[in-house]
Short mmCIF file of C-alpha atoms in Angstrom, two decimals:
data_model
loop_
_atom_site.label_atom_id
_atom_site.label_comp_id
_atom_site.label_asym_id
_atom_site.label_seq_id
_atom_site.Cartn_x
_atom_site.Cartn_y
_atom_site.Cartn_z
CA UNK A 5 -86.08 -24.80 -98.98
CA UNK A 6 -86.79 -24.49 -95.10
CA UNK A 7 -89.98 -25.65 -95.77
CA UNK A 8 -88.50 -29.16 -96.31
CA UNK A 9 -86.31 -29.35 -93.70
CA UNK A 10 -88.40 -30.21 -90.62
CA UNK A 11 -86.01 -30.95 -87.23
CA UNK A 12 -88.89 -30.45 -84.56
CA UNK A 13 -89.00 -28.56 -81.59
CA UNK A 14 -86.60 -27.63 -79.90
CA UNK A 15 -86.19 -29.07 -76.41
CA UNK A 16 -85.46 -26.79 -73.85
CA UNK A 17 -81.87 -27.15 -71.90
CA UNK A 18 -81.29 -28.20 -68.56
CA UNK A 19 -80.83 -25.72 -66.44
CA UNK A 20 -77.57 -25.89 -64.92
CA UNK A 21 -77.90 -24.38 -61.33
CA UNK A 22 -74.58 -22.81 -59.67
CA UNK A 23 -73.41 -25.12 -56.92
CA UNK A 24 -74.45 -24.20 -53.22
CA UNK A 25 -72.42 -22.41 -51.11
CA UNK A 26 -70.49 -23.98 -48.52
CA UNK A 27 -71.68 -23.06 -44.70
CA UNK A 28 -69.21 -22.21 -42.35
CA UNK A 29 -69.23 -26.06 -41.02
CA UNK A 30 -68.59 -27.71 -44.39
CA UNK A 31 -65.57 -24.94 -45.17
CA UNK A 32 -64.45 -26.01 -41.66
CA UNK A 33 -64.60 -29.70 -41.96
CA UNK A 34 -63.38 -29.43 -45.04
CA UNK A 35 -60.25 -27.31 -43.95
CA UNK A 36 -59.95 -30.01 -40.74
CA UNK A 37 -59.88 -32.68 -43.70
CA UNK A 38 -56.99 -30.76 -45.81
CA UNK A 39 -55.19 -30.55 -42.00
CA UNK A 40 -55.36 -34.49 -41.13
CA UNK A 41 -54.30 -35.36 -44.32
CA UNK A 42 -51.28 -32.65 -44.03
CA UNK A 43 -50.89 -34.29 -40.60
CA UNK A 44 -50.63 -38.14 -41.90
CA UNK A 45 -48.25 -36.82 -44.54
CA UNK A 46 -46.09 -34.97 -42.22
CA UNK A 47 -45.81 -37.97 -40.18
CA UNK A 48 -44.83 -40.74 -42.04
CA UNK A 49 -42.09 -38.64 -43.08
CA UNK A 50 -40.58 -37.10 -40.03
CA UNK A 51 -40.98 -40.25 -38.00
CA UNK A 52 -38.68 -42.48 -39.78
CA UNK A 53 -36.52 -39.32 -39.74
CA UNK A 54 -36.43 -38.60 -35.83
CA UNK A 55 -35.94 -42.29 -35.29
CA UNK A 56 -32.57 -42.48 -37.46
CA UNK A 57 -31.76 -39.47 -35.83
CA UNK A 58 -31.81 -40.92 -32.16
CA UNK A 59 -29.89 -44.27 -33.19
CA UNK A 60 -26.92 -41.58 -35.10
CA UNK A 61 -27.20 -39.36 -32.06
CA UNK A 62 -27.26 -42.60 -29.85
CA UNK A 63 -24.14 -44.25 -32.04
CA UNK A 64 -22.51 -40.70 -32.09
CA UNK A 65 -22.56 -40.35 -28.17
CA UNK A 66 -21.58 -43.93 -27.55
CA UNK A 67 -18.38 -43.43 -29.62
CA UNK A 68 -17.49 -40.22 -27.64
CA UNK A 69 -17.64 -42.08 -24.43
CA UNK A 70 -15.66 -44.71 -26.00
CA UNK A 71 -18.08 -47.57 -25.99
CA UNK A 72 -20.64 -48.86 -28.80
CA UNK A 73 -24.11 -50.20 -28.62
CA UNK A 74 -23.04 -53.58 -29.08
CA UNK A 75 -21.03 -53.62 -26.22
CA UNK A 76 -23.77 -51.93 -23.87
CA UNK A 77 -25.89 -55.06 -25.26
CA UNK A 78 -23.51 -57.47 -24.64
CA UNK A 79 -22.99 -55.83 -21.11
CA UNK A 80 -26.98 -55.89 -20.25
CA UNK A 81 -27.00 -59.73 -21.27
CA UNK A 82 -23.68 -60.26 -18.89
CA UNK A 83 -26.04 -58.94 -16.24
CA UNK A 84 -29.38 -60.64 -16.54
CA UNK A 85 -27.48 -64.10 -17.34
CA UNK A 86 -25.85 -63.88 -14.03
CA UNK A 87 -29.24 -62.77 -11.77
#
């Protein structure tokens, strides 16, 4: 019965090799990579967040003095209308 059964020979398999190591510059640039991207994250983010935080600390220290931005605005274009 094997006799009859004829396939061929068998090819041999690719050999799959283990992927090189790294060097100490490619782990580093890949680490600086991981880091800017961290960075860019980070940023757009925080920045939005710091800026509404200075216009509410802004408003917020206005409105203890008794005055409003509006008015300072209002005040500065008083000022530069009559130079």
């Amino acid at each position: 019965m094997t006799t009859e059964l004829h396939e061929g020979h068998l090819e041999p398999t690719r050999l799959v090799e283990a992927p090189a190591k790294l060097s100490w510059r490619d782990k580093r640039e890949v680490r600086r990579r991981k880091r800017v991207w961290f960075e860019e994250i980070l940023a757009w983010i925080l920045v939005p967040v710091i800026l509404f935080g200075c216009y509410w600390l802004a408003t917020i220290g206005l409105a203890a003095v008794g005055t409003s931005p509006e008015a300072l605005l209002d005040g500065f274009k008083t000022i530069t209308n009559s130079l």
